[in-house]
Coordinates of C-alpha atoms and ligand atoms in Angstrom, one line a residue:
M37 CA -12.7 2.0 -21.8
K38 CA -14.2 5.4 -19.4
L39 CA -12.6 6.3 -15.6
K40 CA -12.8 9.1 -13.4
I41 CA -10.4 9.0 -11.2
L42 CA -9.7 11.2 -8.3
V43 CA -6.4 12.5 -7.2
T44 CA -5.7 13.6 -3.8
A45 CA -2.4 14.5 -3.6
G46 CA -1.4 15.4 -0.1
D47 CA 1.7 16.4 1.4
G48 CA 5.4 16.0 1.1
I49 CA 6.4 13.9 -1.7
G50 CA 2.6 13.2 -2.4
P51 CA 2.3 15.5 -4.6
E52 CA 5.3 15.1 -6.2
V53 CA 4.6 11.1 -6.8
T54 CA 1.4 11.2 -8.0
N55 CA 2.1 13.7 -10.3
E56 CA 3.8 11.1 -12.1
S57 CA 1.5 8.6 -11.5
V58 CA -0.9 10.2 -13.9
A59 CA 1.6 11.1 -16.1
I60 CA 1.7 7.4 -17.2
L61 CA -2.2 6.9 -16.5
R62 CA -2.4 9.3 -19.3
E63 CA -0.4 8.0 -22.0
V64 CA -1.6 5.2 -21.6
A65 CA -5.3 6.6 -21.9
A66 CA -4.0 8.6 -25.3
L67 CA -2.7 5.2 -26.9
G68 CA -5.4 2.5 -26.3
G69 CA -8.5 5.8 -27.0
H70 CA -9.3 5.3 -23.2
D71 CA -11.6 7.9 -21.9
F72 CA -9.8 8.5 -18.7
T73 CA -10.0 11.9 -16.8
F74 CA -8.4 13.1 -13.6
S75 CA -10.0 15.6 -10.9
E76 CA -7.4 16.8 -7.8
R77 CA -9.1 17.8 -4.2
R78 CA -7.9 18.3 -1.2
I79 CA -6.6 16.3 1.7
G80 CA -4.4 15.9 4.9
G81 CA -1.9 18.9 6.3
V82 CA -3.1 20.8 2.7
A83 CA -6.4 20.8 3.8
I84 CA -6.0 22.0 7.5
V85 CA -4.3 24.5 6.3
K86 CA -7.0 25.8 3.6
D87 CA -10.2 24.5 4.7
G88 CA -9.6 24.0 8.5
T89 CA -10.0 20.2 7.8
P90 CA -8.6 17.0 7.0
L91 CA -10.8 16.0 4.7
P92 CA -13.4 18.5 3.4
A93 CA -16.5 18.0 2.1
D94 CA -16.2 18.5 -1.3
T95 CA -13.3 16.2 -1.4
L96 CA -15.5 13.1 -0.2
A97 CA -18.2 14.1 -2.6
A98 CA -15.9 13.6 -5.4
A99 CA -14.0 10.9 -4.0
L100 CA -16.9 8.6 -4.1
D101 CA -18.0 10.3 -7.5
S102 CA -15.7 8.5 -9.1
D103 CA -14.4 4.8 -10.0
A104 CA -10.6 5.4 -8.6
V105 CA -8.9 7.5 -5.8
L106 CA -5.3 8.1 -6.2
L107 CA -4.0 8.9 -2.7
G108 CA -0.7 10.4 -2.8
A109 CA 0.2 11.1 1.6
V110 CA -0.5 13.3 4.0
G111 CA 1.4 14.3 7.2
G112 CA 3.9 16.7 8.3
N113 CA 5.9 17.6 11.4
E114 CA 3.7 20.8 11.5
F115 CA 0.9 19.3 13.0
N116 CA 2.7 16.7 15.3
S117 CA 1.0 18.3 18.1
L118 CA -2.4 17.9 17.4
P119 CA -4.5 15.5 18.5
P120 CA -5.4 11.7 16.4
G121 CA -8.9 13.5 14.8
K122 CA -7.7 16.8 14.2
R123 CA -4.4 15.6 12.2
P124 CA -3.9 15.0 8.3
E125 CA -3.8 10.9 8.8
S126 CA -7.6 11.4 10.1
G127 CA -8.3 12.5 6.6
L128 CA -7.2 9.7 5.3
L129 CA -8.5 7.2 7.7
Q130 CA -12.1 8.8 7.6
I131 CA -11.9 8.7 3.3
R132 CA -10.6 5.2 3.8
S133 CA -13.9 4.5 6.0
A134 CA -16.5 6.5 3.9
L135 CA -15.5 4.5 0.5
G136 CA -15.4 1.3 2.8
G137 CA -12.7 -0.7 1.0
F138 CA -11.6 -3.3 4.5
A139 CA -8.8 -5.3 2.0
N140 CA -5.9 -3.8 1.6
L141 CA -3.6 -5.4 -0.9
R142 CA 0.1 -4.7 -0.8
P143 CA 2.4 -6.3 -3.0
A144 CA 5.8 -7.0 -2.3
F145 CA 8.5 -8.3 -4.1
A146 CA 12.1 -8.2 -4.5
F147 CA 13.2 -6.9 -7.8
K148 CA 17.2 -8.9 -9.0
E149 CA 18.3 -5.1 -9.9
L150 CA 17.6 -4.4 -7.0
A151 CA 19.0 -6.6 -4.0
V152 CA 22.5 -4.5 -4.0
N153 CA 20.7 -2.1 -2.2
S154 CA 18.8 -4.3 0.5
P155 CA 20.4 -5.0 3.8
L156 CA 19.6 -8.5 2.7
R157 CA 21.6 -11.4 1.7
P158 CA 20.9 -11.6 -2.5
E159 CA 20.3 -15.0 -2.0
I160 CA 17.6 -14.8 1.1
I161 CA 16.2 -12.2 -1.2
D162 CA 16.2 -13.7 -4.2
G163 CA 12.7 -14.7 -6.0
V164 CA 9.9 -13.6 -3.1
D165 CA 7.0 -12.3 -4.1
I166 CA 4.7 -12.1 -1.1
L167 CA 0.8 -10.0 -1.6
F168 CA -0.1 -8.6 1.7
V169 CA -3.8 -8.2 2.6
R170 CA -4.3 -6.3 5.6
E171 CA -7.5 -5.1 6.7
L172 CA -7.9 -1.9 7.1
L173 CA -10.7 -0.4 8.1
G174 CA -11.1 -2.6 11.6
G175 CA -8.7 -2.9 15.1
L176 CA -6.9 -0.1 16.9
Y177 CA -7.6 2.2 14.4
F178 CA -11.1 2.7 14.8
G179 CA -11.8 0.7 17.3
Q180 CA -14.2 2.6 20.4
P181 CA -13.7 3.6 23.4
R182 CA -10.3 5.8 22.6
E183 CA -9.3 8.4 24.3
W184 CA -6.2 10.2 26.1
N185 CA -7.9 11.4 29.8
R186 CA -5.5 13.8 30.8
E187 CA -6.8 14.2 34.5
A188 CA -6.2 10.7 34.9
N189 CA -3.2 10.6 33.2
E190 CA -4.6 7.5 31.1
A191 CA -5.3 6.9 27.6
W192 CA -6.7 3.6 25.9
N193 CA -7.3 2.3 22.1
T194 CA -9.6 -0.9 21.4
M195 CA -8.8 -4.0 19.3
R196 CA -11.4 -4.7 18.7
Y197 CA -13.3 -7.3 15.1
T198 CA -16.2 -9.0 14.8
R199 CA -16.4 -11.9 13.1
D200 CA -18.0 -11.1 10.1
E201 CA -15.0 -8.4 9.5
V202 CA -12.6 -10.9 10.2
V203 CA -14.4 -13.7 7.6
R204 CA -14.8 -11.1 4.6
V205 CA -11.2 -10.2 3.7
A206 CA -9.9 -13.5 4.6
R207 CA -12.6 -14.6 1.5
V208 CA -10.6 -11.5 -0.6
A209 CA -7.7 -13.5 0.5
F210 CA -8.7 -17.1 0.1
Q211 CA -9.3 -16.3 -3.2
L212 CA -5.9 -14.2 -4.5
A213 CA -4.3 -17.3 -2.7
Q214 CA -5.8 -19.7 -4.9
K215 CA -4.2 -18.0 -7.6
R216 CA -1.5 -17.8 -6.3
R217 CA 1.2 -20.2 -5.0
K218 CA -1.7 -21.9 -2.9
K219 CA -0.4 -20.5 0.4
L220 CA -1.6 -18.1 2.8
T221 CA -0.1 -17.4 6.3
S222 CA -2.4 -15.5 8.9
V223 CA -0.8 -13.6 11.8
D224 CA -1.9 -12.1 14.9
K225 CA -1.4 -12.5 18.8
A226 CA -3.5 -15.5 19.5
N227 CA -1.9 -16.1 22.5
V228 CA -2.5 -13.0 24.3
L229 CA -5.1 -11.7 22.8
E230 CA -8.9 -12.6 23.1
V231 CA -9.8 -10.2 19.5
S232 CA -7.1 -13.0 17.8
Q233 CA -8.6 -15.6 19.0
L234 CA -11.6 -14.5 17.5
W235 CA -9.1 -13.7 14.2
R236 CA -7.6 -16.9 14.0
A237 CA -11.2 -19.2 14.4
A238 CA -12.4 -16.8 11.8
V239 CA -10.3 -17.5 9.1
N240 CA -10.4 -21.2 10.2
E241 CA -13.9 -21.3 9.4
V242 CA -13.1 -19.7 6.2
A243 CA -10.3 -21.8 5.4
A244 CA -13.0 -24.8 5.2
E245 CA -14.0 -23.2 2.6
F246 CA -10.1 -23.7 0.6
P247 CA -9.5 -26.5 0.9
D248 CA -6.9 -26.6 -1.8
V249 CA -5.1 -23.4 0.1
A250 CA -2.8 -24.2 2.7
V251 CA -3.2 -22.3 6.1
E252 CA -0.4 -21.7 8.5
H253 CA -0.9 -19.9 11.7
Q254 CA 1.8 -16.9 12.8
Y255 CA 2.1 -14.9 15.6
V256 CA 3.0 -11.3 14.9
D257 CA 6.6 -11.2 17.0
A258 CA 8.3 -14.0 15.0
M259 CA 6.2 -13.6 11.4
S260 CA 8.2 -10.5 11.5
M261 CA 11.5 -12.7 12.6
H262 CA 10.9 -15.5 9.7
L263 CA 10.0 -12.3 7.0
M264 CA 13.3 -11.0 7.2
N265 CA 14.9 -14.7 7.4
R266 CA 12.8 -16.5 5.0
P267 CA 10.8 -14.4 3.1
R268 CA 10.3 -16.5 0.5
D269 CA 8.3 -19.2 2.6
F270 CA 5.2 -16.6 2.4
D271 CA 2.6 -16.5 -0.6
V272 CA -0.6 -14.3 0.9
V273 CA -0.1 -12.6 4.6
L274 CA -3.0 -12.0 5.7
T275 CA -3.6 -9.8 8.9
E276 CA -5.4 -6.8 10.9
N277 CA -4.9 -3.3 10.2
L278 CA -2.0 -2.4 12.9
F279 CA 0.2 -5.3 12.2
G280 CA 0.1 -5.2 8.6
D281 CA 0.8 -1.7 8.7
I282 CA 3.9 -2.3 11.1
L283 CA 4.6 -5.6 8.9
T284 CA 4.7 -4.6 4.8
D285 CA 6.8 -1.3 6.2
E286 CA 9.0 -3.8 7.0
S287 CA 8.8 -6.1 3.9
S288 CA 10.4 -2.8 1.7
V289 CA 13.7 -3.7 3.2
I290 CA 13.2 -6.6 0.6
T291 CA 12.4 -4.6 -1.9
G292 CA 15.6 -2.1 -1.4
S293 CA 13.0 1.1 -0.4
L294 CA 9.6 2.2 0.7
G295 CA 8.8 3.9 -2.4
M296 CA 9.2 0.9 -4.7
L297 CA 5.4 -0.4 -2.8
P298 CA 2.2 -0.5 -3.7
S299 CA -1.6 -0.6 -2.5
A300 CA -4.7 -1.3 -4.0
T301 CA -7.6 -0.8 -1.4
L302 CA -11.0 -3.1 -2.2
G303 CA -14.4 -4.3 -1.4
G304 CA -15.7 -1.0 -0.3
K305 CA -17.7 1.7 -2.8
V306 CA -14.8 3.0 -4.5
N307 CA -11.6 1.4 -4.5
L308 CA -8.3 3.8 -3.2
Y309 CA -4.9 3.3 -4.5
E310 CA -1.9 4.6 -2.4
P311 CA 1.8 4.2 -2.0
V312 CA 2.5 2.1 1.5
H313 CA 5.2 5.1 1.7
G314 CA 3.8 8.4 3.3
S315 CA 4.8 12.0 2.7
A316 CA 8.5 11.9 3.1
P317 CA 8.7 15.2 5.0
D318 CA 13.1 15.5 4.7
I319 CA 13.4 14.6 1.0
A320 CA 9.8 16.2 0.2
G321 CA 10.3 19.4 -2.9
K322 CA 13.6 18.5 -3.2
G323 CA 13.0 15.8 -6.4
L324 CA 14.0 13.1 -4.3
A325 CA 11.1 10.8 -4.5
N326 CA 10.6 7.5 -5.8
P327 CA 7.7 7.8 -7.7
L328 CA 7.7 3.9 -8.4
G329 CA 5.1 3.5 -5.8
A330 CA 2.7 5.5 -7.2
I331 CA 3.4 4.6 -10.7
L332 CA 2.7 1.2 -9.7
S333 CA -0.7 2.2 -7.5
G334 CA -1.7 3.1 -11.3
A335 CA -0.9 0.0 -12.6
L336 CA -3.4 -1.4 -9.9
I337 CA -5.8 1.5 -10.8
L338 CA -5.8 -0.2 -14.3
R339 CA -5.8 -3.3 -12.7
H340 CA -8.8 -4.0 -10.1
S341 CA -11.0 -0.4 -11.3
A342 CA -10.6 -0.6 -15.3
G343 CA -10.1 -4.5 -15.9
L344 CA -7.1 -3.3 -18.5
E345 CA -4.5 -6.4 -17.6
T346 CA -2.4 -5.6 -20.9
E347 CA -1.9 -1.8 -19.4
A348 CA -1.1 -2.4 -16.7
V349 CA 1.5 -5.1 -17.0
A350 CA 3.1 -3.1 -19.2
I351 CA 3.5 -0.1 -16.0
E352 CA 4.9 -3.5 -14.3
T353 CA 7.4 -4.5 -17.3
A354 CA 8.2 -0.9 -17.4
V355 CA 9.3 -0.4 -14.4
R356 CA 11.4 -3.4 -14.4
R357 CA 12.9 -2.3 -17.8
V358 CA 14.1 1.1 -16.6
L359 CA 15.4 -1.2 -13.3
E360 CA 17.5 -3.4 -15.7
Q361 CA 18.6 -0.5 -17.5
G362 CA 20.5 0.9 -14.6
F363 CA 17.8 3.9 -13.9
R364 CA 17.6 5.0 -10.0
T365 CA 16.7 7.3 -7.3
P366 CA 18.6 8.5 -5.0
D367 CA 16.7 5.9 -2.3
L368 CA 17.6 3.2 -4.6
A369 CA 21.3 4.2 -5.4
R370 CA 22.6 3.6 -1.7
A371 CA 24.4 1.2 -2.7
N372 CA 25.9 2.4 -6.6
P373 CA 28.9 0.2 -7.0
Q374 CA 27.9 0.0 -10.7
G375 CA 27.7 4.0 -10.9
F376 CA 24.2 3.7 -12.1
P377 CA 22.8 7.1 -12.6
V378 CA 20.7 8.6 -10.5
L379 CA 17.6 10.2 -11.1
S380 CA 15.0 12.8 -10.1
T381 CA 11.6 11.8 -9.8
T382 CA 10.3 13.6 -12.5
E383 CA 13.0 12.0 -15.1
M384 CA 12.0 8.0 -13.6
G385 CA 8.9 9.2 -14.1
A386 CA 9.9 10.1 -17.6
K387 CA 11.8 7.3 -18.5
V388 CA 9.2 4.9 -17.4
R389 CA 5.9 6.8 -19.6
E390 CA 8.6 6.4 -22.4
T391 CA 9.0 2.5 -21.6
V392 CA 5.4 2.2 -21.1
K393 CA 5.0 3.8 -24.5
Q394 CA 7.3 1.5 -26.6
L395 CA 5.5 -1.9 -24.6
L396 CA 2.2 -0.6 -25.9
A397 CA 3.2 0.7 -29.3
V398 CA 4.7 -2.8 -29.8
S399 CA 1.4 -4.7 -28.6
C400 CA -0.6 -2.9 -30.9
Ligands
NAD550 P1 7.7 7.6 5.3 O1 6.9 6.4 4.4 O2 7.0 9.1 5.1 O3 9.0 8.0 5.3 C1 10.2 7.0 6.1 C2 11.4 7.0 5.1 O4 11.4 6.4 3.5 C3 12.0 8.6 5.2 O5 13.4 8.2 5.4 C4 11.6 9.1 3.7 O6 12.7 9.8 3.0 C5 12.1 7.6 2.7 N1 10.8 7.9 2.0 C6 9.7 7.6 2.4 N2 8.5 7.5 0.7 C7 10.1 7.1 -0.1 C8 9.8 7.6 -1.3 N3 8.9 7.8 -2.5 N4 11.4 7.4 -2.1 C9 12.3 7.6 -1.2 N5 12.2 7.8 -0.9 C10 11.0 7.8 0.7 O7 7.2 7.7 7.1 P2 7.3 8.6 8.2 O8 8.7 10.1 8.2 O9 7.4 7.8 10.0 O10 5.8 9.7 8.3 C11 6.0 11.0 7.9 C12 4.7 11.2 7.6 O11 4.0 10.3 6.7 C13 3.9 11.0 8.9 O12 2.8 12.8 9.2 C14 2.9 10.2 8.2 O13 2.3 9.8 10.0 C15 2.6 10.0 7.6 N6 2.4 8.6 6.8 C16 1.3 8.5 5.6 C17 0.8 7.8 5.0 C18 -0.3 7.8 3.8 O14 -0.2 8.6 3.8 N7 -0.6 7.0 3.0 C19 2.1 6.4 5.2 C20 2.9 6.3 6.7 C21 2.8 7.7 6.9
IPM551 C1 -0.4 3.4 6.0 C2 -0.3 4.5 6.9 C3 -1.0 5.0 7.5 C4 -1.5 3.7 8.5 C5 -1.6 6.6 8.4 C6 -0.7 7.4 8.0 C7 -2.4 6.3 9.1 O1 1.5 4.3 7.7 O2 -1.2 3.6 4.8 O3 0.7 2.4 6.4 O4 -1.4 3.6 8.8 O5 -2.4 3.0 7.7
MN552 MN1 2.1 2.5 7.2

């Protein structure tokens, strides 16, 4: 299997976590005789500093010429006073838009071993397995007009969707639900917003194509509460861009840490893989970052861009084993009554790598 992966590590903890993910993908390639090539390009704050723009042309060209892009994170406090279009985050939005992936899959599941790390009671989170499908190219993030008019002291953004934009992401979500527990929850604010009314009508249209999937609609305010009260009731959760951004960070409370969550963005020219978390400037450069979200994003590359399901499962199983053995990064050891060993970013990466090696050696 040949795979050309572009790594855009970005800012803060981005390089720390992507290094661990890449090391594991290299191990998988070596064990299976696969030809994976990795190249690196700048994005975000590092690119602003070195190239004067958050998405340099050669980064975009390399991304479009690859089979998959693995992104770390972008953003840093020193850029916070820049206008949206010049910030590191705009590099990420530009690359998302250019690659064209509109379905951002964000799985959130409870690891039994991490239950103690969640403020939710174990009986609430036991067995939670949710797949968020976040629409990634529309809504407030990309809608026009947008402006901060300083003379008028007024600013506006536009939450806009076309029926077709909703239909295409809804189809992806329904297809995924068919392969899972056949339940889909669509989240909107149709009691107030026209754009949500269109969203709901388009989702219902697609629902008719999937009679085996049970559909429900929830308002986003109530959904944020249901997620904490009864997260086990949800299977696939489909939602628009901003609501998905917010609900997925919230769902990390179930898993125990934002550092655990991976994502895959599908449907465009090149798939984009990124952990859900940001550049975490508060812990950057200290070896404190949890690399498991980035490592699990690597597993998603194998599943969705390489068709290497066994190897993807090996990475996911290795993460589970390492947690079962009691290894933790600091974010996973807030409550650590058993005194489990707390590892650095690279130590955690190495543990998962060794375990992947053992698992794949056995399955060969
Ligand atoms: P954040 O996700 O970076 O951090 C939120 C909190 O979670 C922090 O306390 C951080 O230390 C912790 N955290 C995050 N990832 C972790 C990990 N892997 N291991 C351990 N702890 C982890 O969000 P923020 O602080 O709101 O944003 C910081 C910067 O990141 C901002 O510039 C923001 O725009 C950017 N951001 C980028 C992305 C991305 O590139 N995909 C995503 C979210 C935020
Ligand atoms: C995420 C991030 C990004 C988003 C930002 C950094 C543009 O928060 O991937 O969740 O809002 O999509
Ligand atoms: Mn976010």
